[in-house]
PDB file of C-alpha atoms in Angstrom:
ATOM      1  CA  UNK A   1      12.703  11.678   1.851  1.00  0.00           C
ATOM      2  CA  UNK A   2      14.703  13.728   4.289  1.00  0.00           C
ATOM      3  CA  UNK A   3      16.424  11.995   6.883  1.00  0.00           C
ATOM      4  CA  UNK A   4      15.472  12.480  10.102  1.00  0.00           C
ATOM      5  CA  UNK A   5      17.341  12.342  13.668  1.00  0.00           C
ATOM      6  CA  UNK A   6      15.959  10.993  16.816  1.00  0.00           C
ATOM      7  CA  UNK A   7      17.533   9.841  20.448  1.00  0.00           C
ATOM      8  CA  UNK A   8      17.274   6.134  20.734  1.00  0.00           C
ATOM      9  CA  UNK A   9      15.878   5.893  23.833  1.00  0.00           C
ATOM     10  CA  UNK A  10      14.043   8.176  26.758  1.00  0.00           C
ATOM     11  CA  UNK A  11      12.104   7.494  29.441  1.00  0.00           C
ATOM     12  CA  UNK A  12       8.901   9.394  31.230  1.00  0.00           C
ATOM     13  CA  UNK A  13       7.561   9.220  34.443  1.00  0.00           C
ATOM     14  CA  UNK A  14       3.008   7.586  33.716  1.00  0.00           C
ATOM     15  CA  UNK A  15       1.232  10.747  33.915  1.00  0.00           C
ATOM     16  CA  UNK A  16       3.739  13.322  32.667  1.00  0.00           C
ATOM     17  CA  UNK A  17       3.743  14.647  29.414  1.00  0.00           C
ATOM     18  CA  UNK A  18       6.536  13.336  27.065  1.00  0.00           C
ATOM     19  CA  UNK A  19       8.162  14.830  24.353  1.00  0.00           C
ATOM     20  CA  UNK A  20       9.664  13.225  21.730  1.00  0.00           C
ATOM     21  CA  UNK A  21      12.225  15.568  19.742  1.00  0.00           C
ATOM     22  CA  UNK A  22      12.927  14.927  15.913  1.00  0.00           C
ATOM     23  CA  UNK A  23      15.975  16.749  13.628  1.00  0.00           C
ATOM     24  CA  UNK A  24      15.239  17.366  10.121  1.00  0.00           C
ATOM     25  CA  UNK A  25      17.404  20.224   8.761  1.00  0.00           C
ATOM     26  CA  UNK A  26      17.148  19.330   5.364  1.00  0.00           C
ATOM     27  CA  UNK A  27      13.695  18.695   4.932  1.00  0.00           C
ATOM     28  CA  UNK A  28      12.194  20.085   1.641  1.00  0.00           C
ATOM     29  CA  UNK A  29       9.075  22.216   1.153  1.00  0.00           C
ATOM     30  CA  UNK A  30       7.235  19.857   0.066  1.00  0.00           C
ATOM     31  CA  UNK A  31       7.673  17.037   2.567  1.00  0.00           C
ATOM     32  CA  UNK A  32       5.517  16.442   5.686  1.00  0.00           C
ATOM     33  CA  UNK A  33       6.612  15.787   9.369  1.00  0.00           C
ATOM     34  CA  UNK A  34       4.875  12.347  10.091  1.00  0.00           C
ATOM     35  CA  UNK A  35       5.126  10.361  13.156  1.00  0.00           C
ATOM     36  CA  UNK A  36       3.694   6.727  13.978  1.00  0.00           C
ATOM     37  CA  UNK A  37       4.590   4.418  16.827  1.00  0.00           C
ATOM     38  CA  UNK A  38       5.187   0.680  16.548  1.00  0.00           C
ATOM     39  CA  UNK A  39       4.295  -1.479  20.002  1.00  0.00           C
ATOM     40  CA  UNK A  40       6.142  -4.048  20.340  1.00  0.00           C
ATOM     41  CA  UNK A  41       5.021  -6.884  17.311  1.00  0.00           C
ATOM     42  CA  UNK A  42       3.034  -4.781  16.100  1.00  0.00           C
ATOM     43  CA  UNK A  43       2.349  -2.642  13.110  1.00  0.00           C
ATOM     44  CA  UNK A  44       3.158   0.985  13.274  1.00  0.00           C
ATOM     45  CA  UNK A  45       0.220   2.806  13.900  1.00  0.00           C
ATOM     46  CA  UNK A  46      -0.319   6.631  12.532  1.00  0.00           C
ATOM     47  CA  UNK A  47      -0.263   9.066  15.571  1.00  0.00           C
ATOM     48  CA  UNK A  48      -0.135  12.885  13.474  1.00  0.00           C
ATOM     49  CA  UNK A  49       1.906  14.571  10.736  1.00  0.00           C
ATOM     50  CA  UNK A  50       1.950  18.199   9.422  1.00  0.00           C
ATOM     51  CA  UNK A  51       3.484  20.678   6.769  1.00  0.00           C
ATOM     52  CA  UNK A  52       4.070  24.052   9.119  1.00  0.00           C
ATOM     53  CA  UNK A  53       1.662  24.753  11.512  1.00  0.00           C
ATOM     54  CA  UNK A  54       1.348  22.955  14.739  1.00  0.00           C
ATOM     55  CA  UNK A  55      -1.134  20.136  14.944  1.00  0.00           C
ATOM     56  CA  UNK A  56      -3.345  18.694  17.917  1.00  0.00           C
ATOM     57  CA  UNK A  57      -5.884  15.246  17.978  1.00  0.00           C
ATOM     58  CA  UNK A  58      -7.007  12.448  20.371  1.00  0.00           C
ATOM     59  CA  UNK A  59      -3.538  11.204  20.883  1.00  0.00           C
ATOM     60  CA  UNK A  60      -0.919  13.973  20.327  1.00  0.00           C
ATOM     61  CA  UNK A  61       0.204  16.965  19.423  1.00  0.00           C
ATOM     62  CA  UNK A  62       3.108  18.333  16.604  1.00  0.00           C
ATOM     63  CA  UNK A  63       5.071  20.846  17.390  1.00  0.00           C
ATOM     64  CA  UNK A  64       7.188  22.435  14.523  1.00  0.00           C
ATOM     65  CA  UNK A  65      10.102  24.989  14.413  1.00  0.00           C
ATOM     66  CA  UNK A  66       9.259  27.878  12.316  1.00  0.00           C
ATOM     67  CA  UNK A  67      12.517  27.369  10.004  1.00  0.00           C
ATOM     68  CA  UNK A  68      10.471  23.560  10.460  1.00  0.00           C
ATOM     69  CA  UNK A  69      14.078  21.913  10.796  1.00  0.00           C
ATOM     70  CA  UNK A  70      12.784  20.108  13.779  1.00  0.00           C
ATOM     71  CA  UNK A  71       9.987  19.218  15.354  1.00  0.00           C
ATOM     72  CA  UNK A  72       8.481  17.919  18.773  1.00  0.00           C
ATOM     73  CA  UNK A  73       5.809  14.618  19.515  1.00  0.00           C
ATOM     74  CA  UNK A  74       3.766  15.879  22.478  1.00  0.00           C
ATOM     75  CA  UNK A  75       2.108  13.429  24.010  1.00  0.00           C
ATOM     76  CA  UNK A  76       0.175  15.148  27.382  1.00  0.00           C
ATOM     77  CA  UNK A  77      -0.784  12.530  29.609  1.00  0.00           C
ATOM     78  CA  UNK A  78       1.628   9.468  29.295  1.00  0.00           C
ATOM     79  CA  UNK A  79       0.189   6.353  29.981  1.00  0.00           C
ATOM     80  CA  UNK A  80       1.866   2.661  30.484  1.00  0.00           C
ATOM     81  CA  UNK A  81       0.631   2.032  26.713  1.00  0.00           C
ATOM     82  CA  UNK A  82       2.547   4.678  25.265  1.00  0.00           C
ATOM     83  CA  UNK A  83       5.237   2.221  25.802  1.00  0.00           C
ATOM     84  CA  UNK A  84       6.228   1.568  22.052  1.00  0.00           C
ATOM     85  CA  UNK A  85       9.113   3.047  19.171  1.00  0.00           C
ATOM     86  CA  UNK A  86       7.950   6.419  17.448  1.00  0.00           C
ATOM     87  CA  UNK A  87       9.417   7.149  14.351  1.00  0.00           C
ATOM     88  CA  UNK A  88       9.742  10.833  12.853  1.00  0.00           C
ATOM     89  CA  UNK A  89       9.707  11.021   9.245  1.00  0.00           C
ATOM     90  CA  UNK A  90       9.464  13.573   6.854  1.00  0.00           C
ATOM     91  CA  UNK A  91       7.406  12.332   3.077  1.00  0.00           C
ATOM     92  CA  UNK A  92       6.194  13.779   0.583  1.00  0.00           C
ATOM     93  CA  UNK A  93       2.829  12.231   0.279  1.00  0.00           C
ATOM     94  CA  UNK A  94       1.616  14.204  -2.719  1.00  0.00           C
ATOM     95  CA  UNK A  95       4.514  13.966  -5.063  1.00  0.00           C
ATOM     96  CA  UNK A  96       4.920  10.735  -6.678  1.00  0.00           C
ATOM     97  CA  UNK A  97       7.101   9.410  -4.270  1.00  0.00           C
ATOM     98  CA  UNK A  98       5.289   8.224  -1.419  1.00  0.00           C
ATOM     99  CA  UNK A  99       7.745   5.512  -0.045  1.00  0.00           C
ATOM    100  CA  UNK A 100       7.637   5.991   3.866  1.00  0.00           C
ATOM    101  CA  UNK A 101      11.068   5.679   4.907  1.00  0.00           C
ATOM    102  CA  UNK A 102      11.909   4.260   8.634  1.00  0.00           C
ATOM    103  CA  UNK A 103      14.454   5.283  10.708  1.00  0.00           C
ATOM    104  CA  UNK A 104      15.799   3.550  14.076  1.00  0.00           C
ATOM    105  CA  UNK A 105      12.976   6.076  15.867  1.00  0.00           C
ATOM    106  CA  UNK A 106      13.032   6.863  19.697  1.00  0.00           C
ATOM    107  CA  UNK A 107      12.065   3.948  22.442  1.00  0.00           C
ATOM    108  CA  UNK A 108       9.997   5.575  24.304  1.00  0.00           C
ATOM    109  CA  UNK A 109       9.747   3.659  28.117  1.00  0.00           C
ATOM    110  CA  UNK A 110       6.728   4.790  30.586  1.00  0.00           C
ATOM    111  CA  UNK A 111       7.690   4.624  33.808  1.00  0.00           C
ATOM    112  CA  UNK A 112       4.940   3.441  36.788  1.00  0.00           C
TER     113      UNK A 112
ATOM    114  CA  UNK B   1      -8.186   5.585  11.367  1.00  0.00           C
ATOM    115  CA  UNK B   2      -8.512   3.247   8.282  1.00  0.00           C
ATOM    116  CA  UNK B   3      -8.189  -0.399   9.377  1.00  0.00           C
ATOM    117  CA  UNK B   4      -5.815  -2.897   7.330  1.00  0.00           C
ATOM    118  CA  UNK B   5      -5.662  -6.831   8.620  1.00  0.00           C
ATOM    119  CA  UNK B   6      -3.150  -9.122   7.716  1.00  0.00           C
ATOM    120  CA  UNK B   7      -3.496 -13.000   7.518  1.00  0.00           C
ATOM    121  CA  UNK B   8      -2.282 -15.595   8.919  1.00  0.00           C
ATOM    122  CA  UNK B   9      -0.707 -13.250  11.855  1.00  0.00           C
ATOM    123  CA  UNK B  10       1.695 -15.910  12.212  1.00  0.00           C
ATOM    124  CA  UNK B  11       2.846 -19.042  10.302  1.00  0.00           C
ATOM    125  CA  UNK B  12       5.292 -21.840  10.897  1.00  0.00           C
ATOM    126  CA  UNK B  13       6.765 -23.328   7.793  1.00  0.00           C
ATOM    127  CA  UNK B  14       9.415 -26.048   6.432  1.00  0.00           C
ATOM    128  CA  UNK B  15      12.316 -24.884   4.832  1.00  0.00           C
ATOM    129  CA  UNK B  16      11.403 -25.342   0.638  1.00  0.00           C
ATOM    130  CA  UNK B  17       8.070 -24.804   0.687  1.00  0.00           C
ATOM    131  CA  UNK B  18       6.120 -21.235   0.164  1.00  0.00           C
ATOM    132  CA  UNK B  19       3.958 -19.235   2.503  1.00  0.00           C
ATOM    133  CA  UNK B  20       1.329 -16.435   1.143  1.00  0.00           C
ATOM    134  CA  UNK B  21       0.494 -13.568   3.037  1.00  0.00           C
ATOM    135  CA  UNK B  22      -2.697 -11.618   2.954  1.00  0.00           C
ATOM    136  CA  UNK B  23      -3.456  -8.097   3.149  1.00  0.00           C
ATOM    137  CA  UNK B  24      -6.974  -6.749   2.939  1.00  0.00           C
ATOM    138  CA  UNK B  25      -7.759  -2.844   3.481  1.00  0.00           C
ATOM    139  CA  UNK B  26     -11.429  -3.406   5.600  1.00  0.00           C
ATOM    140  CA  UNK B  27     -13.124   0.140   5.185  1.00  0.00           C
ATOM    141  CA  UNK B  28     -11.184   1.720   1.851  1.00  0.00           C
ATOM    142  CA  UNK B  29      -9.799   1.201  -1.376  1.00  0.00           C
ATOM    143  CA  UNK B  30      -5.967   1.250  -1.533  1.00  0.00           C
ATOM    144  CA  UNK B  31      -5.101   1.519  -5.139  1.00  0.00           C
ATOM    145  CA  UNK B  32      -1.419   1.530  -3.721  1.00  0.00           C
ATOM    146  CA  UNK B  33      -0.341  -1.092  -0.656  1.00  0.00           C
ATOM    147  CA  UNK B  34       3.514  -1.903   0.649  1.00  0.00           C
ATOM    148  CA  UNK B  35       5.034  -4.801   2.045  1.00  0.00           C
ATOM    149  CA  UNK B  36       7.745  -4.212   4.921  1.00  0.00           C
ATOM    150  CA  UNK B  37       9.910  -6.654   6.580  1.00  0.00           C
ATOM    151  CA  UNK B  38      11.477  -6.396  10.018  1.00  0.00           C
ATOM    152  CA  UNK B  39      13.802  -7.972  11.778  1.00  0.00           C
ATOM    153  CA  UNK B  40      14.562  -8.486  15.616  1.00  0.00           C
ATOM    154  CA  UNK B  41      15.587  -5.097  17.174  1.00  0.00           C
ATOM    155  CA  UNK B  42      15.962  -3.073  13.733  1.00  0.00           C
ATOM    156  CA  UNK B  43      13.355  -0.587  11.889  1.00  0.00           C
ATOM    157  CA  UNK B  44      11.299  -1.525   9.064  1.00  0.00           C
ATOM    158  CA  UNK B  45      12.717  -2.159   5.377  1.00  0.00           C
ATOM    159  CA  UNK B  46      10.235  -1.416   2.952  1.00  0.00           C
ATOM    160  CA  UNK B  47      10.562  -4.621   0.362  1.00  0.00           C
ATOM    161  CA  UNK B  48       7.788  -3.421  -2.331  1.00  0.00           C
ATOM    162  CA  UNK B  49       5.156  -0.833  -3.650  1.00  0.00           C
ATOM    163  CA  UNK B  50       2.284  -2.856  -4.911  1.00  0.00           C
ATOM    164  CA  UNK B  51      -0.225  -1.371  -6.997  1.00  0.00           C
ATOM    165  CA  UNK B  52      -3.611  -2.041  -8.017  1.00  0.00           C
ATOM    166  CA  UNK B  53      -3.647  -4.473 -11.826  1.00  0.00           C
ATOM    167  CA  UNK B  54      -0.036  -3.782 -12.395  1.00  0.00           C
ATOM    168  CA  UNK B  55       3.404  -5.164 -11.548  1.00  0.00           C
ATOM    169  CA  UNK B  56       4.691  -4.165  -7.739  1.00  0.00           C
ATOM    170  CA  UNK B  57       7.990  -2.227  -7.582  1.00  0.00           C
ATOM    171  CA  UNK B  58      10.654  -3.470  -5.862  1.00  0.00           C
ATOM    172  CA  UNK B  59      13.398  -2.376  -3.569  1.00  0.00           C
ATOM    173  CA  UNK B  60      17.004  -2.575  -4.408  1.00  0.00           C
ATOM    174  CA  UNK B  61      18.172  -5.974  -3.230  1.00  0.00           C
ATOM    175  CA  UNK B  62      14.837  -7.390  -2.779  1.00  0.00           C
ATOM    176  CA  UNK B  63      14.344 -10.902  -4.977  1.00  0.00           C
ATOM    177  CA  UNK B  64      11.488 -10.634  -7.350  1.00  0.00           C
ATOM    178  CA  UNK B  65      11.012 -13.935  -8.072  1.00  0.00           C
ATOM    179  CA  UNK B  66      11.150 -14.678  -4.464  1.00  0.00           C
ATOM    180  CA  UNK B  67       8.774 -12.762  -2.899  1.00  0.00           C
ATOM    181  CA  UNK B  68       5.757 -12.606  -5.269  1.00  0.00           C
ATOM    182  CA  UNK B  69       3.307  -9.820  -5.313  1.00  0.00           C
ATOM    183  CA  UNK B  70      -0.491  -9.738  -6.215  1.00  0.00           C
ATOM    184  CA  UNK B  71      -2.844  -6.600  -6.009  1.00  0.00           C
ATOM    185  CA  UNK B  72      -5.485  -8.230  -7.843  1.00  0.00           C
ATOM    186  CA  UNK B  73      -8.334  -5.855  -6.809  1.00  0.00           C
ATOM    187  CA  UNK B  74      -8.530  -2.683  -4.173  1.00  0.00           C
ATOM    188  CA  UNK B  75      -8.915  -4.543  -1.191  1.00  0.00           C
ATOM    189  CA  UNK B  76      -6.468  -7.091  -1.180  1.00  0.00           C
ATOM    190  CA  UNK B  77      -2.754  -7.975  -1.808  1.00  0.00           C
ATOM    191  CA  UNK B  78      -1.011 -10.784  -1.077  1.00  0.00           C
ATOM    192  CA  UNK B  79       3.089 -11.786  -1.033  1.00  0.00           C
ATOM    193  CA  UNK B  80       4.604 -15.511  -1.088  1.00  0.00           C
ATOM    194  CA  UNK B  81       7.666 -16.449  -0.028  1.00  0.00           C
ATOM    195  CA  UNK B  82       8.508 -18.688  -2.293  1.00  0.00           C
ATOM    196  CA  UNK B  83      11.206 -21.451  -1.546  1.00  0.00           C
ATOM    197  CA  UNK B  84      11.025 -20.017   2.236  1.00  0.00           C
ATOM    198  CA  UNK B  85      14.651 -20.684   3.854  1.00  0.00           C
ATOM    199  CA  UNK B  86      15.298 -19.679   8.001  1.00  0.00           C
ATOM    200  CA  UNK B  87      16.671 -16.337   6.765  1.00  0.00           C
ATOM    201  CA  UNK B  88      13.527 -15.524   5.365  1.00  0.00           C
ATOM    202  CA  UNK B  89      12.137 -15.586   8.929  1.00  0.00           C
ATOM    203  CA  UNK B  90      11.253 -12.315  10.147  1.00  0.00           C
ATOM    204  CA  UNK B  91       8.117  -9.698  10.548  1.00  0.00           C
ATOM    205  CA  UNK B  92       5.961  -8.992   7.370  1.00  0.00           C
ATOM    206  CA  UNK B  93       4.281  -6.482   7.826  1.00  0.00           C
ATOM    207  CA  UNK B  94       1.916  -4.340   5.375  1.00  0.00           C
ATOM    208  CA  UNK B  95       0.493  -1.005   4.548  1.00  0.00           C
ATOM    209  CA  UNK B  96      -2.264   0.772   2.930  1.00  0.00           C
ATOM    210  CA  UNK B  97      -2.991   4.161   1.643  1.00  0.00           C
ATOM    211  CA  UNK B  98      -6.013   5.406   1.719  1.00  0.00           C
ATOM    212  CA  UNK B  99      -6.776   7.843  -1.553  1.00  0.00           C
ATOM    213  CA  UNK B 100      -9.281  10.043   0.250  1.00  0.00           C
ATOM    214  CA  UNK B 101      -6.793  11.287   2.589  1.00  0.00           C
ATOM    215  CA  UNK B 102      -3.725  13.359   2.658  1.00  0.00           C
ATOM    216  CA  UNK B 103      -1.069  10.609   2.434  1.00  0.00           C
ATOM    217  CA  UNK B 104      -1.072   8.551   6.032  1.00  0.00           C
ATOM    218  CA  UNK B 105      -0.637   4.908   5.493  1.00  0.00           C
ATOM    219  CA  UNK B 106      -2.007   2.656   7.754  1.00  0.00           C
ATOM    220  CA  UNK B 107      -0.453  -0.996   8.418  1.00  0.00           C
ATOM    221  CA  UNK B 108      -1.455  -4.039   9.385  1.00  0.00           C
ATOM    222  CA  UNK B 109      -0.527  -5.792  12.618  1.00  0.00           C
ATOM    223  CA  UNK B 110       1.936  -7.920  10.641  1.00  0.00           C
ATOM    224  CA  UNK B 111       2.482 -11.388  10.314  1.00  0.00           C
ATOM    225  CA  UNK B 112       5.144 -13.492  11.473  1.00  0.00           C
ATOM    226  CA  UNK B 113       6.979 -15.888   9.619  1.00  0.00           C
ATOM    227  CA  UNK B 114       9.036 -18.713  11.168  1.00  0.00           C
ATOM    228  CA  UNK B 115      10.931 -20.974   8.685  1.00  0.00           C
ATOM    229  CA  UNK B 116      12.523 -24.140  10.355  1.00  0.00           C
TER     230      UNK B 116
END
């Protein structure tokens, strides 16, 4: 799996929109930009992933470069739970090797 | 999303003796499941690749004979920590991939092991 780079930490204000910014500049064609978020002792839970195009549901929405060496987490309305780690990581689900591979990820802190 | 549980989600053991850890996909067959482990303030290792009536794979580093894998049928896999020691304590925490979709795996909401 690439390797992906994330900040360690930011913080958003409860109602703004955060974005979450993820490095992957040597991500292959065949490998997917996933993200999940792990609350604190929890299991990670699956947020959104995507090959190219950008990508919208219930909870977020993907936002990647058209060279797709990065990518941005949008999540629109922050709220108090959104409190957790999210971890960028690029896999190739489809290929044999479908190890998912965790970085440090960015803590994420909502702020009342 | 596909739901995976985990059980016990926490156990307290004596150092010596072996805990087993369940992990049941509820609404899918997972022909493949993982096991991670996770300790304080650092990002999940993944331990294993367990798969469906055959022998789990294991990471580089990780003891076979001490952390025993079963995937005896599509809804269930289990590890034991065998001969549990305080350094095994830590976060287990499993996974699940669910076939009929594009690749997400979905976890469990981990168990946590406490060896004294």
């Amino acid at each position: 799996d690439a390797k992906t780079t994330q900040p360690t930490s930011m913080d958003c204000a409860e109602g703004r929109a955060a974005n979450l910014p993820c490095n992957h500049s040597t991500i292959s064609g065949n490998e997917y930009v996933y993200w999940y978020r792990q609350i604190h002792s929890q299991g990670p839970q699956y947020i959104i992933h995507g090959l190219k195009n950008n990508e919208t549901n219930e909870m977020a929405s993907l936002i990647i470069t058209e060279d797709r060496k990065s990518s941005t987490l949008i999540l629109p309305h922050a709220t108090l739970r959104d409190t957790a780690v999210y971890y960028c990581i690029a896999y190739a689900s489809n290929f044999g090797n479908e190890k998912l591979t965790f970085g440090t990820g960015t803590r994420l802190t909502i702020i009342p | 999303g596909a739901v995976v549980s985990q059980h016990p989600s926490w156990v307290i053991c004596k150092s010596g003796t072996s805990v087993k850890i369940e992990c049941r996909s509820l609404d899918f067959q997972a022909t493949t499941m993982f096991w991670y482990r996770q300790f304080p303030k650092q990002s999940l290792m993944l331990m294993a690749t367990s798969n469906e009536g055959s022998k789990a794979t294991y990471e580089q580093g990780v003891e076979k004979d001490k952390f025993l894998i079963n995937h005896a049928s599509l809804t269930l896999s289990t590890l034991t920590v065998t001969s549990a020691h305080p350094e095994d304590s830590s976060f287990y925490i499993c996974s699940a991939r669910d076939p009929s979709l594009s690749g997400e795996q979905y976890f469990g909401p981990g168990t946590r092991l406490t060896v004294t």
